[in-house]
Tab-separated table of C-alpha atoms and ligand atoms in Angstrom:
chain	number	residue	atom	x	y	z
A	1	MET	CA	-206.387	-127.522	39.882
A	2	MET	CA	-204.356	-126.195	42.646
A	3	THR	CA	-203.266	-122.360	42.277
A	4	ILE	CA	-200.005	-121.489	43.219
A	5	SER	CA	-201.163	-119.475	46.458
A	6	SER	CA	-203.125	-122.625	47.517
A	7	ILE	CA	-200.022	-124.680	47.172
A	8	LEU	CA	-198.018	-121.878	48.932
A	9	ARG	CA	-200.592	-122.350	52.111
A	10	ARG	CA	-200.369	-125.833	52.059
A	11	TYR	CA	-196.834	-126.289	51.843
A	12	SER	CA	-195.915	-123.200	54.021
A	13	GLY	CA	-194.186	-124.863	57.233
A	14	LEU	CA	-192.389	-126.751	54.423
A	15	LYS	CA	-191.243	-123.880	52.514
A	16	LYS	CA	-189.632	-122.654	55.764
A	17	LEU	CA	-187.704	-125.879	55.982
A	18	PHE	CA	-186.850	-125.598	52.200
A	19	LYS	CA	-185.745	-122.002	52.720
A	20	LYS	CA	-183.224	-123.265	55.662
A	21	MET	CA	-181.795	-125.397	53.012
A	22	LYS	CA	-181.382	-122.334	50.420
A	23	ASN	CA	-182.204	-124.867	47.526
A	24	TYR	CA	-185.580	-125.232	46.116
A	25	LYS	CA	-187.949	-124.464	43.494
A	26	LEU	CA	-191.866	-123.956	44.120
A	27	GLN	CA	-193.672	-124.811	40.740
A	28	THR	CA	-193.808	-128.190	41.771
A	29	LEU	CA	-192.098	-128.386	45.257
A	30	ILE	CA	-188.604	-129.341	44.852
A	31	GLY	CA	-186.040	-129.377	47.697
A	32	CYS	CA	-182.598	-130.730	47.485
A	33	ILE	CA	-181.364	-132.099	50.594
A	34	SER	CA	-177.952	-132.060	51.947
A	35	THR	CA	-177.828	-134.281	55.104
A	36	LYS	CA	-180.126	-137.234	56.375
A	37	ASP	CA	-181.088	-134.508	59.178
A	38	GLN	CA	-182.859	-132.361	56.915
A	39	LEU	CA	-184.315	-135.193	55.205
A	40	SER	CA	-185.336	-136.440	58.425
A	41	GLN	CA	-187.095	-133.199	59.377
A	42	ILE	CA	-189.015	-132.867	55.948
A	43	LEU	CA	-190.299	-136.390	56.060
A	44	LYS	CA	-191.237	-135.871	59.761
A	45	TYR	CA	-193.505	-132.694	58.623
A	46	CYS	CA	-194.783	-134.139	55.416
A	47	ASN	CA	-195.715	-137.240	57.176
A	48	SER	CA	-197.800	-135.192	60.074
A	49	ARG	CA	-199.400	-133.462	57.180
A	50	CYS	CA	-199.924	-136.522	54.812
A	51	LEU	CA	-197.916	-134.597	52.307
A	52	ALA	CA	-196.717	-137.009	49.616
A	53	VAL	CA	-192.951	-137.063	48.399
A	54	VAL	CA	-191.199	-138.355	45.629
A	55	PRO	CA	-187.576	-139.333	46.061
A	56	GLN	CA	-185.763	-138.404	43.019
A	57	GLY	CA	-181.848	-139.017	41.981
A	58	GLY	CA	-180.732	-138.630	38.528
A	59	ASN	CA	-184.018	-139.283	37.100
A	60	THR	CA	-182.966	-141.688	34.509
A	61	GLY	CA	-185.397	-144.291	35.098
A	62	LEU	CA	-187.636	-145.924	32.366
A	63	VAL	CA	-190.987	-146.559	34.251
A	64	GLY	CA	-191.663	-143.252	36.153
A	65	GLY	CA	-190.509	-144.326	39.069
A	66	SER	CA	-189.064	-140.927	40.203
A	67	VAL	CA	-191.507	-138.587	38.654
A	68	PRO	CA	-194.684	-136.794	40.743
A	69	VAL	CA	-197.645	-137.618	39.395
A	70	PHE	CA	-199.933	-135.214	41.285
A	71	ASP	CA	-198.797	-132.668	43.760
A	72	GLU	CA	-196.220	-134.558	45.599
A	73	VAL	CA	-192.947	-132.737	46.642
A	74	ILE	CA	-189.716	-133.767	45.130
A	75	ILE	CA	-187.015	-134.746	47.218
A	76	ASN	CA	-183.657	-134.601	45.344
A	77	THR	CA	-180.531	-136.456	46.571
A	78	ARG	CA	-178.158	-134.809	44.348
A	79	ARG	CA	-176.517	-132.492	46.941
A	80	MET	CA	-175.389	-135.411	49.053
A	81	ASN	CA	-172.505	-136.476	46.886
A	82	SER	CA	-169.832	-137.046	49.295
A	83	ILE	CA	-167.442	-140.385	49.261
A	84	ILE	CA	-167.056	-141.169	52.842
A	85	SER	CA	-164.575	-143.756	53.207
A	86	PHE	CA	-162.981	-146.274	50.646
A	87	ASP	CA	-160.826	-149.234	52.283
A	88	GLU	CA	-158.428	-150.313	49.765
A	89	THR	CA	-157.757	-153.728	51.442
A	90	SER	CA	-161.456	-154.843	51.406
A	91	GLY	CA	-162.711	-152.839	48.442
A	92	VAL	CA	-165.731	-151.496	50.486
A	93	LEU	CA	-166.651	-147.847	49.360
A	94	VAL	CA	-168.876	-145.800	51.741
A	95	CYS	CA	-170.676	-142.851	49.849
A	96	GLU	CA	-173.480	-140.967	50.182
A	97	ALA	CA	-176.989	-141.396	47.840
A	98	GLY	CA	-176.204	-138.419	45.557
A	99	CYS	CA	-172.939	-139.351	44.285
A	100	ILE	CA	-173.214	-139.773	40.177
A	101	LEU	CA	-172.155	-143.310	39.464
A	102	GLU	CA	-169.801	-142.220	36.727
A	103	ASN	CA	-168.092	-139.917	39.171
A	104	LEU	CA	-167.817	-143.215	41.239
A	105	ILE	CA	-166.193	-144.959	38.513
A	106	SER	CA	-163.239	-142.287	38.061
A	107	PHE	CA	-162.783	-142.185	41.834
A	108	LEU	CA	-162.272	-145.829	42.064
A	109	ASP	CA	-160.372	-146.185	38.786
A	110	LYS	CA	-157.850	-144.009	40.507
A	111	LYS	CA	-157.304	-146.317	43.302
A	112	GLY	CA	-157.315	-149.569	40.738
A	113	PHE	CA	-161.066	-150.757	41.491
A	114	ILE	CA	-164.162	-150.613	39.618
A	115	MET	CA	-168.027	-150.251	40.269
A	116	PRO	CA	-169.629	-153.751	39.949
A	117	LEU	CA	-172.457	-152.085	38.015
A	118	ASP	CA	-172.308	-150.259	34.888
A	119	LEU	CA	-174.910	-148.666	32.477
A	120	GLY	CA	-175.816	-146.653	29.820
A	121	ALA	CA	-176.768	-143.937	32.256
A	122	LYS	CA	-173.984	-143.640	34.388
A	123	GLY	CA	-173.366	-139.813	33.491
A	124	SER	CA	-176.509	-138.858	35.283
A	125	CYS	CA	-177.825	-141.565	37.247
A	126	GLN	CA	-176.794	-141.399	41.111
A	127	ILE	CA	-175.827	-144.595	43.137
A	128	GLY	CA	-179.067	-144.144	45.683
A	129	GLY	CA	-181.141	-144.241	42.663
A	130	ASN	CA	-179.447	-147.639	41.365
A	131	VAL	CA	-179.608	-149.028	45.003
A	132	SER	CA	-183.633	-148.324	45.179
A	133	THR	CA	-184.389	-149.684	41.608
A	134	ASN	CA	-181.669	-152.453	42.064
A	135	ALA	CA	-180.264	-151.417	38.717
A	136	GLY	CA	-178.983	-154.136	36.673
A	137	GLY	CA	-176.861	-152.956	33.863
A	138	LEU	CA	-174.025	-154.409	31.767
A	139	ARG	CA	-171.973	-156.459	33.820
A	140	LEU	CA	-174.312	-158.270	36.051
A	141	VAL	CA	-173.302	-161.436	34.632
A	142	ARG	CA	-169.839	-161.332	36.165
A	143	TYR	CA	-170.513	-159.237	39.601
A	144	GLY	CA	-173.975	-159.962	40.356
A	145	SER	CA	-176.888	-158.228	41.823
A	146	LEU	CA	-176.899	-155.191	43.950
A	147	HIS	CA	-178.591	-157.360	46.624
A	148	GLY	CA	-175.152	-158.996	46.521
A	149	THR	CA	-172.460	-155.983	46.353
A	150	VAL	CA	-174.396	-153.493	48.568
A	151	LEU	CA	-173.260	-154.440	52.054
A	152	GLY	CA	-174.898	-151.614	54.002
A	153	LEU	CA	-177.510	-148.695	53.940
A	154	GLU	CA	-178.690	-145.669	55.734
A	155	ALA	CA	-182.678	-144.912	55.135
A	156	VAL	CA	-185.046	-142.465	56.291
A	157	LEU	CA	-188.268	-143.467	57.047
A	158	ALA	CA	-191.586	-142.032	56.096
A	159	ASN	CA	-191.892	-140.568	59.767
A	160	GLY	CA	-188.417	-139.137	59.708
A	161	ASP	CA	-186.649	-142.072	61.636
A	162	VAL	CA	-182.966	-142.502	60.536
A	163	ILE	CA	-182.394	-146.384	60.121
A	164	ASP	CA	-178.602	-147.266	60.144
A	165	MET	CA	-177.966	-150.254	58.268
A	166	LEU	CA	-174.619	-149.090	56.944
A	167	GLY	CA	-172.427	-152.250	58.099
A	168	THR	CA	-169.343	-152.857	56.083
A	169	LEU	CA	-169.233	-156.639	56.584
A	170	ARG	CA	-169.491	-159.208	54.056
A	171	LYS	CA	-171.028	-161.712	56.346
A	172	ASP	CA	-173.285	-160.453	58.950
A	173	ASN	CA	-176.331	-163.317	60.062
A	174	THR	CA	-177.474	-161.438	63.302
A	175	GLY	CA	-181.442	-161.150	62.676
A	176	TYR	CA	-183.275	-159.946	59.553
A	177	ASP	CA	-181.302	-158.174	56.758
A	178	LEU	CA	-183.399	-155.314	56.516
A	179	LYS	CA	-181.387	-153.581	53.958
A	180	HIS	CA	-182.829	-155.862	51.283
A	181	LEU	CA	-186.237	-154.195	51.971
A	182	PHE	CA	-184.715	-150.700	50.174
A	183	ILE	CA	-182.796	-152.189	47.697
A	184	GLY	CA	-185.231	-152.157	44.523
A	185	SER	CA	-188.476	-150.742	46.287
A	186	GLU	CA	-188.021	-147.973	44.589
A	187	GLY	CA	-188.177	-145.461	47.393
A	188	SER	CA	-191.613	-146.682	48.593
A	189	LEU	CA	-190.404	-147.688	51.941
A	190	GLY	CA	-187.640	-145.279	52.700
A	191	ILE	CA	-185.203	-142.885	51.449
A	192	ILE	CA	-181.617	-144.098	51.005
A	193	THR	CA	-178.935	-141.654	52.149
A	194	LYS	CA	-175.940	-143.612	52.324
A	195	ILE	CA	-174.869	-147.114	50.631
A	196	SER	CA	-171.658	-149.042	51.244
A	197	ILE	CA	-170.607	-151.524	48.394
A	198	LEU	CA	-168.361	-153.989	47.563
A	199	THR	CA	-166.061	-153.057	44.633
A	200	PRO	CA	-163.977	-155.373	42.664
A	201	PRO	CA	-160.231	-154.577	42.005
A	202	LYS	CA	-159.801	-153.212	38.400
A	203	LEU	CA	-157.982	-156.054	36.424
A	204	SER	CA	-155.358	-155.574	33.803
A	205	SER	CA	-156.753	-157.089	30.863
A	206	VAL	CA	-160.127	-156.280	29.390
A	207	ASN	CA	-160.764	-157.671	25.686
A	208	ILE	CA	-163.953	-157.023	23.841
A	209	ALA	CA	-164.888	-158.866	20.623
A	210	PHE	CA	-168.201	-157.565	18.590
A	211	LEU	CA	-169.746	-160.736	16.720
A	212	ALA	CA	-172.302	-161.730	14.149
A	213	CYS	CA	-174.348	-164.798	14.374
A	214	GLN	CA	-177.035	-165.585	11.711
A	215	ASP	CA	-179.599	-167.095	14.094
A	216	TYR	CA	-180.754	-166.733	17.574
A	217	VAL	CA	-180.152	-170.456	18.527
A	218	SER	CA	-176.118	-169.340	17.551
A	219	CYS	CA	-176.474	-166.702	20.035
A	220	GLN	CA	-177.962	-168.771	22.490
A	221	LYS	CA	-175.153	-171.432	22.082
A	222	LEU	CA	-172.837	-169.299	22.227
A	223	LEU	CA	-173.641	-168.043	25.751
A	224	PHE	CA	-173.591	-171.858	26.496
A	225	GLN	CA	-169.861	-172.051	25.210
A	226	ALA	CA	-168.714	-168.635	26.660
A	227	LYS	CA	-169.600	-169.422	29.985
A	228	ARG	CA	-167.664	-172.843	30.171
A	229	ARG	CA	-164.770	-171.708	27.789
A	230	LEU	CA	-164.168	-168.113	29.224
A	231	GLY	CA	-165.612	-168.829	32.609
A	232	GLU	CA	-164.391	-167.012	35.143
A	233	ILE	CA	-162.971	-163.807	32.857
A	234	LEU	CA	-166.440	-163.439	31.176
A	235	SER	CA	-167.402	-160.007	32.540
A	236	ALA	CA	-170.446	-158.797	29.614
A	237	PHE	CA	-172.583	-160.977	27.303
A	238	GLU	CA	-174.768	-158.436	25.168
A	239	PHE	CA	-176.793	-158.630	22.207
A	240	LEU	CA	-178.677	-157.040	19.514
A	241	ASP	CA	-180.558	-158.046	16.354
A	242	ALA	CA	-180.414	-156.515	12.727
A	243	GLN	CA	-183.475	-154.238	13.662
A	244	ALA	CA	-181.836	-152.774	16.881
A	245	MET	CA	-178.178	-152.521	15.027
A	246	ASN	CA	-180.212	-150.801	11.796
A	247	LEU	CA	-181.460	-148.084	14.191
A	248	VAL	CA	-178.080	-147.572	15.683
A	249	LEU	CA	-176.315	-147.001	12.129
A	250	ASN	CA	-179.182	-144.925	11.021
A	251	HIS	CA	-179.898	-142.641	13.984
A	252	LEU	CA	-176.366	-142.539	15.657
A	253	ASP	CA	-173.950	-140.362	13.704
A	254	SER	CA	-171.000	-141.430	15.515
A	255	VAL	CA	-171.530	-145.177	14.780
A	256	ARG	CA	-169.820	-147.181	12.204
A	257	ASN	CA	-170.566	-151.233	11.575
A	258	PRO	CA	-167.542	-153.222	12.919
A	259	LEU	CA	-168.802	-155.794	10.515
A	260	PRO	CA	-169.769	-154.370	7.196
A	261	SER	CA	-168.885	-156.963	4.888
A	262	SER	CA	-172.664	-158.486	5.129
A	263	VAL	CA	-175.640	-158.274	6.706
A	264	TYR	CA	-176.484	-160.477	9.687
A	265	ASN	CA	-179.572	-161.161	12.188
A	266	PHE	CA	-177.856	-161.109	15.396
A	267	TYR	CA	-174.863	-159.078	16.698
A	268	VAL	CA	-173.344	-160.276	20.039
A	269	LEU	CA	-170.892	-158.264	22.229
A	270	ILE	CA	-168.536	-160.150	24.584
A	271	GLU	CA	-166.013	-158.975	27.074
A	272	THR	CA	-163.644	-160.616	29.035
A	273	THR	CA	-161.934	-159.024	32.176
A	274	GLY	CA	-159.126	-160.796	33.693
A	275	SER	CA	-155.356	-160.449	35.159
A	276	GLU	CA	-153.225	-162.289	32.172
A	277	GLU	CA	-152.904	-160.300	29.302
A	278	SER	CA	-151.479	-163.095	27.054
A	279	SER	CA	-153.276	-165.616	28.543
A	280	ASP	CA	-156.654	-163.849	28.386
A	281	LYS	CA	-156.717	-163.213	24.907
A	282	GLU	CA	-155.166	-166.648	23.860
A	283	LYS	CA	-158.164	-167.959	25.581
A	284	LEU	CA	-160.673	-165.536	23.873
A	285	GLU	CA	-158.971	-166.268	20.516
A	286	ALA	CA	-159.270	-169.935	21.211
A	287	PHE	CA	-163.091	-169.609	22.100
A	288	LEU	CA	-163.614	-167.495	19.360
A	289	LEU	CA	-161.866	-169.746	16.760
A	290	HIS	CA	-163.996	-172.760	17.806
A	291	ALA	CA	-167.283	-170.563	17.890
A	292	MET	CA	-166.498	-169.739	13.983
A	293	GLU	CA	-165.523	-173.519	12.899
A	294	SER	CA	-168.398	-174.632	14.673
A	295	GLY	CA	-170.580	-172.171	12.550
A	296	LEU	CA	-172.169	-170.366	15.537
A	297	VAL	CA	-170.141	-167.076	14.819
A	298	SER	CA	-170.296	-166.147	11.173
A	299	ASP	CA	-168.130	-162.979	11.669
A	300	GLY	CA	-166.405	-161.110	14.353
A	301	ALA	CA	-163.706	-158.546	15.152
A	302	ILE	CA	-161.799	-158.234	18.549
A	303	ALA	CA	-160.975	-154.287	19.497
A	304	GLN	CA	-157.422	-153.707	19.287
A	305	ASP	CA	-157.360	-150.328	21.430
A	306	PHE	CA	-159.669	-148.716	23.809
A	307	ASN	CA	-161.090	-146.439	21.124
A	308	GLN	CA	-162.369	-149.625	19.192
A	309	ALA	CA	-163.721	-151.045	22.549
A	310	SER	CA	-165.566	-147.871	23.118
A	311	SER	CA	-167.059	-147.949	20.047
A	312	PHE	CA	-168.102	-151.454	20.336
A	313	TRP	CA	-169.877	-150.489	23.455
A	314	HIS	CA	-171.232	-147.184	21.992
A	315	ILE	CA	-173.531	-149.612	19.467
A	316	ARG	CA	-174.783	-151.671	22.423
A	317	GLU	CA	-175.246	-148.740	24.511
A	318	GLY	CA	-176.792	-146.377	21.766
A	319	VAL	CA	-179.920	-148.658	21.293
A	320	PRO	CA	-182.168	-147.142	23.455
A	321	GLU	CA	-180.543	-143.311	22.031
A	322	ALA	CA	-181.445	-144.417	18.706
A	323	LEU	CA	-184.746	-145.705	19.586
A	324	MET	CA	-185.808	-142.294	21.042
A	325	LYS	CA	-185.037	-140.335	17.967
A	326	ALA	CA	-186.557	-143.164	15.934
A	327	GLY	CA	-190.079	-142.154	17.190
A	328	ALA	CA	-192.657	-143.238	19.563
A	329	VAL	CA	-191.262	-146.248	21.816
A	330	TYR	CA	-193.334	-149.205	23.720
A	331	LYS	CA	-190.403	-150.461	26.004
A	332	TYR	CA	-190.702	-154.129	27.886
A	333	ASP	CA	-187.510	-154.907	30.125
A	334	LEU	CA	-188.381	-158.683	30.643
A	335	SER	CA	-186.715	-161.741	32.325
A	336	LEU	CA	-187.514	-164.830	30.340
A	337	PRO	CA	-185.736	-168.322	29.887
A	338	VAL	CA	-182.898	-167.425	27.351
A	339	GLU	CA	-184.360	-170.399	25.162
A	340	LYS	CA	-187.784	-168.912	25.052
A	341	MET	CA	-186.567	-165.601	25.033
A	342	TYR	CA	-186.545	-164.700	21.220
A	343	ASP	CA	-189.845	-166.215	20.575
A	344	LEU	CA	-191.554	-163.287	21.954
A	345	VAL	CA	-190.004	-160.968	19.328
A	346	GLU	CA	-190.780	-163.081	16.340
A	347	GLU	CA	-194.365	-163.434	17.794
A	348	MET	CA	-194.700	-159.952	18.316
A	349	ARG	CA	-193.607	-159.243	14.812
A	350	ILE	CA	-195.978	-161.202	13.226
A	351	ARG	CA	-198.670	-159.814	15.440
A	352	LEU	CA	-198.003	-156.288	14.676
A	353	GLY	CA	-196.903	-156.663	10.926
A	354	GLU	CA	-196.014	-153.578	9.284
A	355	LYS	CA	-197.300	-151.172	12.232
A	356	ALA	CA	-194.258	-151.312	14.328
A	357	ASN	CA	-190.961	-151.881	14.118
A	358	VAL	CA	-190.054	-154.908	16.996
A	359	VAL	CA	-186.641	-154.419	18.392
A	360	GLY	CA	-185.083	-157.177	20.495
A	361	TYR	CA	-181.655	-156.655	22.642
A	362	GLY	CA	-180.452	-156.960	25.930
A	363	HIS	CA	-178.496	-158.624	28.522
A	364	LEU	CA	-178.734	-162.284	27.256
A	365	GLY	CA	-176.131	-163.393	29.813
A	366	ASP	CA	-178.412	-162.787	32.424
A	367	GLY	CA	-181.689	-163.962	30.321
A	368	ASN	CA	-182.838	-160.161	30.380
A	369	LEU	CA	-184.427	-159.166	26.839
A	370	HIS	CA	-185.078	-155.397	26.345
A	371	LEU	CA	-188.273	-155.753	23.645
A	372	ASN	CA	-188.801	-152.291	22.419
A	373	ILE	CA	-191.587	-151.584	19.856
A	374	SER	CA	-190.923	-148.573	17.648
A	375	ALA	CA	-193.819	-146.540	15.777
A	376	PRO	CA	-194.174	-143.381	13.868
A	377	GLN	CA	-196.455	-142.107	16.866
A	378	TYR	CA	-197.935	-143.342	20.437
A	379	ASP	CA	-201.427	-145.426	19.004
A	380	ASP	CA	-204.005	-146.734	21.209
A	381	SER	CA	-204.741	-149.701	18.931
A	382	LEU	CA	-201.319	-150.798	18.404
A	383	LEU	CA	-200.980	-150.666	22.190
A	384	ALA	CA	-204.006	-152.825	22.550
A	385	GLN	CA	-202.361	-155.291	20.527
A	386	ILE	CA	-199.144	-155.429	22.438
A	387	GLU	CA	-200.685	-155.141	25.905
A	388	PRO	CA	-201.642	-157.162	27.835
A	389	PHE	CA	-200.472	-159.935	24.905
A	390	VAL	CA	-196.753	-158.844	26.163
A	391	TYR	CA	-197.752	-159.329	29.948
A	392	GLU	CA	-199.462	-162.808	29.702
A	393	TRP	CA	-196.812	-164.230	27.294
A	394	THR	CA	-194.022	-163.568	29.986
A	395	SER	CA	-196.189	-164.775	32.816
A	396	ARG	CA	-197.024	-167.940	30.768
A	397	HIS	CA	-193.485	-168.548	30.560
A	398	ARG	CA	-192.558	-167.574	34.132
A	399	GLY	CA	-190.846	-164.657	33.135
A	400	SER	CA	-190.392	-161.212	35.282
A	401	ILE	CA	-192.427	-158.245	33.292
A	402	SER	CA	-189.707	-155.946	34.713
A	403	ALA	CA	-186.113	-157.892	35.141
A	404	GLU	CA	-184.106	-154.482	35.980
A	405	HIS	CA	-186.132	-151.058	35.254
A	406	GLY	CA	-188.623	-151.918	38.116
A	407	LEU	CA	-192.200	-151.121	38.510
A	408	GLY	CA	-192.394	-147.316	38.746
A	409	LEU	CA	-195.699	-145.845	37.928
A	410	MET	CA	-195.990	-147.326	34.491
A	411	LYS	CA	-195.860	-151.065	35.639
A	412	ALA	CA	-197.173	-151.045	39.227
A	413	GLU	CA	-200.545	-152.826	38.148
A	414	LYS	CA	-199.009	-155.142	36.321
A	415	ILE	CA	-197.187	-156.698	39.153
A	416	PHE	CA	-199.566	-159.876	39.577
A	417	TYR	CA	-198.478	-161.269	35.798
A	418	SER	CA	-194.812	-161.794	37.933
A	419	LYS	CA	-195.851	-162.102	41.637
A	420	ALA	CA	-198.128	-164.366	43.636
A	421	SER	CA	-201.442	-162.303	45.227
A	422	GLY	CA	-200.121	-163.522	48.509
A	423	THR	CA	-196.920	-162.244	47.823
A	424	VAL	CA	-198.190	-158.849	46.726
A	425	GLN	CA	-200.297	-158.659	49.656
A	426	LEU	CA	-197.339	-159.179	51.901
A	427	MET	CA	-195.621	-156.267	49.939
A	428	ALA	CA	-198.836	-154.331	50.613
A	429	SER	CA	-198.418	-155.196	54.502
A	430	ILE	CA	-194.874	-154.082	54.855
A	431	LYS	CA	-195.484	-150.735	52.953
A	432	LYS	CA	-198.465	-149.810	55.358
A	433	LEU	CA	-196.027	-151.019	58.578
A	434	LEU	CA	-193.479	-148.720	57.358
A	435	ASP	CA	-195.458	-145.816	55.807
A	436	PRO	CA	-198.919	-145.975	57.150
A	437	SER	CA	-199.951	-142.488	55.641
A	438	GLY	CA	-198.888	-143.886	52.180
A	439	ILE	CA	-196.513	-140.660	51.720
A	440	LEU	CA	-193.249	-141.968	50.084
A	441	ASN	CA	-193.692	-142.288	46.291
A	442	PRO	CA	-197.297	-142.847	46.078
A	443	TYR	CA	-198.928	-144.856	42.967
A	444	LYS	CA	-195.768	-146.490	42.354
A	445	VAL	CA	-194.805	-150.086	42.808
A	446	ILE	CA	-197.602	-151.714	45.045
A	447	PRO	CA	-201.516	-151.223	43.210
A	448	THR	CA	-203.138	-148.625	44.764
A	449	SER	CA	-206.065	-150.622	45.221
A	450	LEU	CA	-204.108	-152.409	48.111
A	451	LEU	CA	-203.057	-149.648	50.208
A	452	SER	CA	-206.345	-147.917	50.604
B	1	LIG	C1	-179.981	-150.829	28.584
B	1	LIG	O1	-179.804	-151.924	28.718
B	1	LIG	C2	-181.104	-150.183	29.593
B	1	LIG	O2	-179.778	-150.329	27.283
B	1	LIG	C3	-182.361	-149.402	28.558
B	1	LIG	O3	-181.711	-150.839	30.478
B	1	LIG	C4	-182.984	-150.604	27.807
B	1	LIG	O4	-184.048	-148.586	26.869
B	1	LIG	C5	-183.927	-149.735	27.439
B	1	LIG	O5	-185.515	-150.217	27.039
B	2	LIG	ZN1	-180.517	-152.930	30.161
């Protein structure tokens, strides 16, 4: 074990650097950087001495991507929180990596724009972390992934070089589009310091419906219909099963069931966002009427005001919190063909029997299932029944073992379930090229055996 004094000796030069920045803690070495130049100096120092670093934003990730494993230095970006520019004609926002997502949402709201991504952790997650993990969230079905909306980046490489890719153009086919290497690579290739992102205009009419379906096939058919009948105004299509709903109702005080008259097997939240108040509502109502008449929807409610809309969202966004309160939870974030997705939940239920509560919810519109397995406590024999079964099942159906949360520390060694070995080898070569000493976020993303 390292003593504090040996850590002090090892990091003495770094301590001086951090002291200049006047914001660090030493138990584990945490430095809050304010500028790209500070970051560049620190990385240069760390690289020359093979000191490993972990970039950290809001630390809201679910796969251990932003936590140190041994004695890595934590580089926190929260002080890099300025909005640099906003162009009201193009909707392009340029900001620093440490801006909290919710602050960007509020800033844009005043300008009549929205962020193209929204997630439950918006109050503390940082845009740099969102981009580094290619966060998906609740509106990806409408606005697409950050690979589409992020127009440019500035990043600092392991050796301290600052790479300016901070374009603001929608079209730019000059050479390799290197920013994509940094989107979703979880700080393993460089640390993002600035971002330019295309933001959509805020549209005046938002409608939200909370619906009940008796079976999963109905949810699927409802999605098929929603894409056709709601078309361009569809902005979210989320689902939760009865087990997820019960958890929310039992563990979150503020939640009320909008459809209390009966118990249903599935709940779907549909949001539309458009520019024509009356016709958008008419469109949604006609869609729902048709869905009810054809038996796809058993019951439903349309939010009548902002508070009701927020309470519908609160049910869906509250599932992870309710699961945390319920006990131990094993989390899986899977991309699967929509028609197969819920088979996994049912198979897992049969497999685990009474030992655990198997819960399915997520971004149905994107084919993204959050399979969560809740148990009174963590238990190795339970885990052995879940893994590798869950990964093998996903791989067999050509799914992804991480749809939107990344691989981080917890899933790095599982990458082969979703990526061919040649592809992973190429990733390892890119990692070695950009970070030959392996100082950036070690043990994350790429299996360590490929990097030695
Ligand atoms: C969500 O969609 C988040 O609510 C969290 O991605 C999912 O905790 C989870 O499993
Ligand atoms: Zn999610």
